[in-house]
Amino acid sequence: MSEKNYIIKVENLSKIYTMGQEKILALDNVSIGFEKGKIYCLLGTSGSGKSTLLNMIAGLERSTKGSIVFKGKHIEKMSEEGLAIFRQKYLGFVFQSYNLLPTLTALENVMLPLVFMGYKKSEREKRAFSVLKEVGLEKRIKHKPSEMSGGQQQRVSIARAFVNNPEIIFADEPTGNLDTKTTYEMMNLITSKVREHNQTLIIVTHDLEISEYADEIIYLKDGHIIKTEINENPKKEVLYTQ
Ligand code: ADP
Ligand code: MG
């Protein structure tokens, strides 16, 4: 796999959690590469190590062993501060639980990642509004999370993930709390945006149907990659008809 031009390369990555006397091997010597502009799915049942792998690649959690080279940099060697800057600059996140700040409006939530980029307020507002419009929420910009449906909150979190134009988007079970119709809407939205801007998406799911949107499916079981599969014909837009 060395001849490919990987934007992220993971080698011999392991993670052991210690809980009292017990040691849990959540990831066992995993090696994998991710190319720019592709959609990847980490697929496996609950407890297989998907979130652990995603969190380590995204610099949210430290590994026990192994290396993660991200745009030529060893992120396992970066300081906490260095990692925080790296995340703000290059990464976008979408979580199952949306992770919006409850006291901020939709617009303010989406503006937040731009604060760290040094834009002035009027520019932050302009950019945040434009992404919220793209996700169909231009009429909800003053709503707080509690004043929106789950699907709308996830749209806000998608807008927040994309507002920086990050190179990589990480999504951990992004549709886990949504109904089937909204799930398709969200998947269409995320994947079409990623393809349009040639971004890389790494999405964690236990749902086979979601994995069909990916160019490559990485199967995890008990902390191991048991199989990787190239999907020659990934789903593009699925219209929900029921
Ligand atoms: P998945 O996302 O595939 O459901 P996880 O990566 O969250 O799985 O978990 C993998 C394994 O590691 C599981 O056995 C889980 O219980 C364990 N684990 C995850 N996070 C922690 C933690 N913070 N402390 C202890 N064990 C953990
Ligand atoms: Mg998980």
Short mmCIF file of C-alpha atoms and ligand atoms in Angstrom, two decimals:
data_model
loop_
_atom_site.label_atom_id
_atom_site.label_comp_id
_atom_site.label_asym_id
_atom_site.label_seq_id
_atom_site.Cartn_x
_atom_site.Cartn_y
_atom_site.Cartn_z
CA MET A 1 0.00 0.00 0.00
CA SER A 2 3.05 2.26 0.11
CA GLU A 3 2.85 3.54 -3.49
CA LYS A 4 -0.49 5.30 -2.91
CA ASN A 5 -0.63 8.92 -1.86
CA TYR A 6 -2.36 8.72 1.49
CA ILE A 7 -3.57 11.80 3.32
CA ILE A 8 -3.69 9.67 6.50
CA LYS A 9 -1.64 6.59 7.13
CA VAL A 10 -2.11 4.47 10.23
CA GLU A 11 0.47 1.85 11.15
CA ASN A 12 0.39 -0.82 13.85
CA LEU A 13 -2.05 1.15 15.94
CA SER A 14 -3.17 -0.33 19.25
CA LYS A 15 -5.25 0.99 22.11
CA ILE A 16 -5.55 -0.57 25.51
CA TYR A 17 -8.03 0.80 28.03
CA THR A 18 -7.33 0.02 31.64
CA MET A 19 -10.30 -0.25 33.97
CA GLY A 20 -9.21 -1.22 37.46
CA GLN A 21 -7.53 -4.61 37.03
CA GLU A 22 -8.99 -5.19 33.62
CA LYS A 23 -7.25 -4.35 30.36
CA ILE A 24 -9.37 -3.96 27.26
CA LEU A 25 -7.65 -4.26 23.90
CA ALA A 26 -9.94 -1.94 21.93
CA LEU A 27 -7.67 -1.84 18.85
CA ASP A 28 -5.11 -4.47 18.03
CA ASN A 29 -2.31 -3.55 15.64
CA VAL A 30 -4.37 -1.85 12.95
CA SER A 31 -2.78 -0.55 9.73
CA ILE A 32 -4.74 1.32 7.07
CA GLY A 33 -4.40 4.21 4.62
CA PHE A 34 -6.89 6.89 3.53
CA GLU A 35 -6.68 8.75 0.21
CA LYS A 36 -7.79 12.30 -0.43
CA GLY A 37 -11.25 12.79 -1.92
CA LYS A 38 -12.62 9.39 -0.96
CA ILE A 39 -15.42 8.29 1.33
CA TYR A 40 -14.53 5.57 3.84
CA CYS A 41 -16.79 3.63 6.13
CA LEU A 42 -15.64 1.94 9.33
CA LEU A 43 -18.25 -0.79 9.72
CA GLY A 44 -18.74 -3.16 12.62
CA THR A 45 -21.00 -4.13 15.48
CA SER A 46 -21.09 -2.24 18.77
CA GLY A 47 -17.81 -2.57 20.67
CA SER A 48 -15.72 -3.53 17.61
CA GLY A 49 -13.42 -0.51 18.03
CA LYS A 50 -14.81 1.88 15.39
CA SER A 51 -15.05 4.97 17.59
CA THR A 52 -11.69 4.23 19.17
CA LEU A 53 -10.04 4.14 15.74
CA LEU A 54 -11.83 7.27 14.56
CA ASN A 55 -11.00 9.20 17.73
CA MET A 56 -7.33 8.36 17.47
CA ILE A 57 -7.08 9.25 13.78
CA ALA A 58 -8.83 12.54 14.51
CA GLY A 59 -6.47 13.34 17.37
CA LEU A 60 -9.24 13.24 19.99
CA GLU A 61 -7.69 10.36 21.88
CA ARG A 62 -4.15 9.06 22.37
CA SER A 63 -3.07 5.64 21.11
CA THR A 64 -1.16 3.15 23.24
CA LYS A 65 1.15 2.18 20.39
CA GLY A 66 1.66 2.82 16.68
CA SER A 67 1.85 5.77 14.31
CA ILE A 68 -0.63 8.05 12.57
CA VAL A 69 0.80 10.18 9.80
CA PHE A 70 -1.55 12.94 8.75
CA LYS A 71 -0.45 15.17 5.86
CA GLY A 72 3.12 14.10 6.54
CA LYS A 73 2.98 14.79 10.31
CA HIS A 74 3.10 12.25 13.09
CA ILE A 75 0.08 13.27 15.10
CA GLU A 76 0.84 10.86 17.95
CA LYS A 77 3.88 13.03 18.65
CA MET A 78 2.03 16.36 18.70
CA SER A 79 1.33 18.28 21.90
CA GLU A 80 -2.28 18.84 23.03
CA GLU A 81 -2.06 22.42 21.83
CA GLY A 82 -0.60 21.41 18.48
CA LEU A 83 -3.39 18.86 18.07
CA ALA A 84 -6.08 21.41 18.89
CA ILE A 85 -4.80 23.78 16.22
CA PHE A 86 -4.47 20.93 13.76
CA ARG A 87 -8.09 19.90 14.35
CA GLN A 88 -9.40 23.44 13.95
CA LYS A 89 -7.51 23.91 10.72
CA TYR A 90 -8.03 20.65 8.88
CA LEU A 91 -10.86 18.66 10.44
CA GLY A 92 -14.64 18.74 10.67
CA PHE A 93 -16.73 16.57 13.01
CA VAL A 94 -20.28 15.25 12.98
CA PHE A 95 -21.42 13.25 16.01
CA GLN A 96 -24.48 11.11 16.74
CA SER A 97 -25.50 13.44 19.56
CA TYR A 98 -24.93 16.62 17.46
CA ASN A 99 -22.80 18.25 20.22
CA LEU A 100 -24.23 21.71 19.65
CA LEU A 101 -23.89 24.33 22.38
CA PRO A 102 -27.39 24.65 23.88
CA THR A 103 -27.20 28.36 24.71
CA LEU A 104 -26.11 29.41 21.21
CA THR A 105 -28.32 29.87 18.15
CA ALA A 106 -27.85 27.83 14.99
CA LEU A 107 -25.92 30.71 13.43
CA GLU A 108 -23.67 31.14 16.49
CA ASN A 109 -22.96 27.40 16.66
CA VAL A 110 -21.87 27.37 13.02
CA MET A 111 -19.80 30.55 13.46
CA LEU A 112 -17.82 29.01 16.30
CA PRO A 113 -15.10 27.12 14.36
CA LEU A 114 -14.34 30.34 12.47
CA VAL A 115 -13.42 32.18 15.68
CA PHE A 116 -10.19 30.18 15.84
CA MET A 117 -9.42 30.98 12.21
CA GLY A 118 -9.23 34.70 12.95
CA TYR A 119 -12.14 35.91 10.79
CA LYS A 120 -13.93 39.04 11.90
CA LYS A 121 -17.51 38.78 13.08
CA SER A 122 -19.24 40.02 9.92
CA GLU A 123 -17.26 37.54 7.85
CA ARG A 124 -18.07 34.72 10.28
CA GLU A 125 -21.77 35.56 10.06
CA LYS A 126 -21.68 35.66 6.29
CA ARG A 127 -19.94 32.30 5.98
CA ALA A 128 -22.08 30.61 8.61
CA PHE A 129 -25.28 31.89 7.00
CA SER A 130 -24.22 30.67 3.60
CA VAL A 131 -23.60 27.08 4.82
CA LEU A 132 -26.82 27.08 6.85
CA LYS A 133 -28.62 28.09 3.67
CA GLU A 134 -26.97 25.23 1.81
CA VAL A 135 -28.34 22.76 4.36
CA GLY A 136 -31.80 24.32 4.08
CA LEU A 137 -31.90 26.13 7.41
CA GLU A 138 -31.87 29.79 6.40
CA LYS A 139 -35.17 30.26 8.25
CA ARG A 140 -33.88 28.69 11.49
CA ILE A 141 -30.67 30.64 12.08
CA LYS A 142 -31.92 32.25 15.30
CA HIS A 143 -33.22 29.00 16.79
CA LYS A 144 -31.46 27.34 19.68
CA PRO A 145 -30.88 23.55 19.53
CA SER A 146 -33.87 22.85 21.84
CA GLU A 147 -36.10 24.72 19.37
CA MET A 148 -35.22 22.41 16.49
CA SER A 149 -35.96 18.79 15.50
CA GLY A 150 -33.23 16.14 15.61
CA GLY A 151 -32.82 16.34 11.84
CA GLN A 152 -32.51 20.12 11.96
CA GLN A 153 -29.96 19.93 14.77
CA GLN A 154 -27.93 17.45 12.75
CA ARG A 155 -28.09 19.85 9.76
CA VAL A 156 -26.66 22.57 11.99
CA SER A 157 -23.89 20.25 13.08
CA ILE A 158 -23.18 19.36 9.42
CA ALA A 159 -23.02 23.08 8.59
CA ARG A 160 -20.62 23.55 11.50
CA ALA A 161 -18.43 20.67 10.29
CA PHE A 162 -18.18 22.13 6.78
CA VAL A 163 -17.94 25.86 7.52
CA ASN A 164 -14.12 25.82 7.65
CA ASN A 165 -13.89 23.90 4.42
CA PRO A 166 -11.89 21.18 6.21
CA GLU A 167 -9.88 18.60 4.30
CA ILE A 168 -11.29 15.72 6.29
CA ILE A 169 -14.68 15.16 7.85
CA PHE A 170 -15.13 12.59 10.62
CA ALA A 171 -18.62 11.35 11.32
CA ASP A 172 -19.38 8.90 14.15
CA GLU A 173 -22.82 7.30 13.73
CA PRO A 174 -24.14 10.64 12.42
CA THR A 175 -27.62 9.28 11.74
CA GLY A 176 -27.87 7.07 14.83
CA ASN A 177 -30.62 9.18 16.38
CA LEU A 178 -32.59 9.92 13.20
CA ASP A 179 -35.53 8.28 11.43
CA THR A 180 -35.04 6.53 8.07
CA LYS A 181 -36.17 9.43 5.89
CA THR A 182 -33.94 11.92 7.72
CA THR A 183 -31.07 9.43 7.65
CA TYR A 184 -31.16 9.38 3.84
CA GLU A 185 -31.44 13.17 3.70
CA MET A 186 -28.39 13.55 5.95
CA MET A 187 -26.34 10.96 4.06
CA ASN A 188 -27.22 12.60 0.72
CA LEU A 189 -26.26 15.97 2.13
CA ILE A 190 -22.94 14.94 3.69
CA THR A 191 -21.75 12.78 0.82
CA SER A 192 -22.74 15.23 -1.94
CA LYS A 193 -20.92 18.07 -0.16
CA VAL A 194 -17.81 15.93 0.34
CA ARG A 195 -17.78 14.83 -3.31
CA GLU A 196 -18.38 18.36 -4.58
CA HIS A 197 -15.37 19.74 -2.69
CA ASN A 198 -13.09 16.69 -3.08
CA GLN A 199 -12.91 16.27 0.69
CA THR A 200 -12.22 13.02 2.52
CA LEU A 201 -14.95 11.53 4.69
CA ILE A 202 -14.50 8.84 7.33
CA ILE A 203 -17.80 7.66 8.62
CA VAL A 204 -18.41 5.19 11.46
CA THR A 205 -21.54 3.08 11.39
CA HIS A 206 -22.99 -0.33 12.21
CA ASP A 207 -25.54 0.11 9.40
CA LEU A 208 -24.86 -1.74 6.16
CA GLU A 209 -27.08 0.63 4.17
CA ILE A 210 -25.00 3.63 5.19
CA SER A 211 -21.82 1.84 4.17
CA GLU A 212 -23.13 1.71 0.58
CA TYR A 213 -22.34 5.41 0.19
CA ALA A 214 -18.62 4.73 0.72
CA ASP A 215 -15.86 4.12 -1.84
CA GLU A 216 -14.17 1.79 0.59
CA ILE A 217 -15.62 -0.21 3.46
CA ILE A 218 -13.36 -1.23 6.34
CA TYR A 219 -14.82 -4.04 8.44
CA LEU A 220 -13.85 -4.07 12.11
CA LYS A 221 -14.30 -6.88 14.62
CA ASP A 222 -12.87 -7.14 18.13
CA GLY A 223 -10.35 -4.39 17.45
CA HIS A 224 -9.13 -5.89 14.16
CA ILE A 225 -9.67 -4.96 10.54
CA ILE A 226 -11.06 -8.21 9.21
CA LYS A 227 -11.63 -7.06 5.63
CA THR A 228 -11.53 -4.00 3.38
CA GLU A 229 -13.77 -3.79 0.36
CA ILE A 230 -13.71 -1.42 -2.61
CA ASN A 231 -17.19 -0.29 -3.64
CA GLU A 232 -17.07 0.41 -7.38
CA ASN A 233 -20.56 1.86 -7.42
CA PRO A 234 -21.19 3.91 -4.29
CA LYS A 235 -24.68 5.26 -3.66
CA LYS A 236 -25.03 8.86 -4.75
CA GLU A 237 -28.44 10.33 -4.15
CA VAL A 238 -31.15 8.17 -2.66
CA LEU A 239 -34.66 9.50 -2.84
CA TYR A 240 -36.87 8.25 -0.08
CA THR A 241 -40.20 7.24 -1.57
CA GLN A 242 -42.15 5.47 1.18
P1 ADP B 1 -17.61 0.91 18.74
O1 ADP B 1 -17.49 2.36 18.42
O2 ADP B 1 -17.27 0.01 17.59
O3 ADP B 1 -18.96 0.56 19.31
P2 ADP B 1 -15.61 1.46 20.76
O4 ADP B 1 -14.44 1.87 19.95
O5 ADP B 1 -16.37 2.52 21.43
O6 ADP B 1 -16.56 0.53 19.87
O7 ADP B 1 -15.12 0.43 21.88
C1 ADP B 1 -14.23 -0.64 21.65
C2 ADP B 1 -13.98 -1.40 22.97
O8 ADP B 1 -13.29 -0.56 23.86
C3 ADP B 1 -15.26 -1.81 23.68
O9 ADP B 1 -15.04 -3.06 24.28
C4 ADP B 1 -15.46 -0.73 24.72
O10 ADP B 1 -16.15 -1.21 25.82
C5 ADP B 1 -14.05 -0.35 25.06
N1 ADP B 1 -13.92 1.10 25.43
C6 ADP B 1 -14.18 2.16 24.63
N2 ADP B 1 -13.94 3.33 25.26
C7 ADP B 1 -13.49 2.98 26.50
C8 ADP B 1 -13.07 3.74 27.63
N3 ADP B 1 -13.02 5.08 27.61
N4 ADP B 1 -12.67 3.07 28.73
C9 ADP B 1 -12.69 1.70 28.75
N5 ADP B 1 -13.07 0.95 27.72
C10 ADP B 1 -13.47 1.56 26.60
MG MG B 2 -18.90 3.90 18.66
#
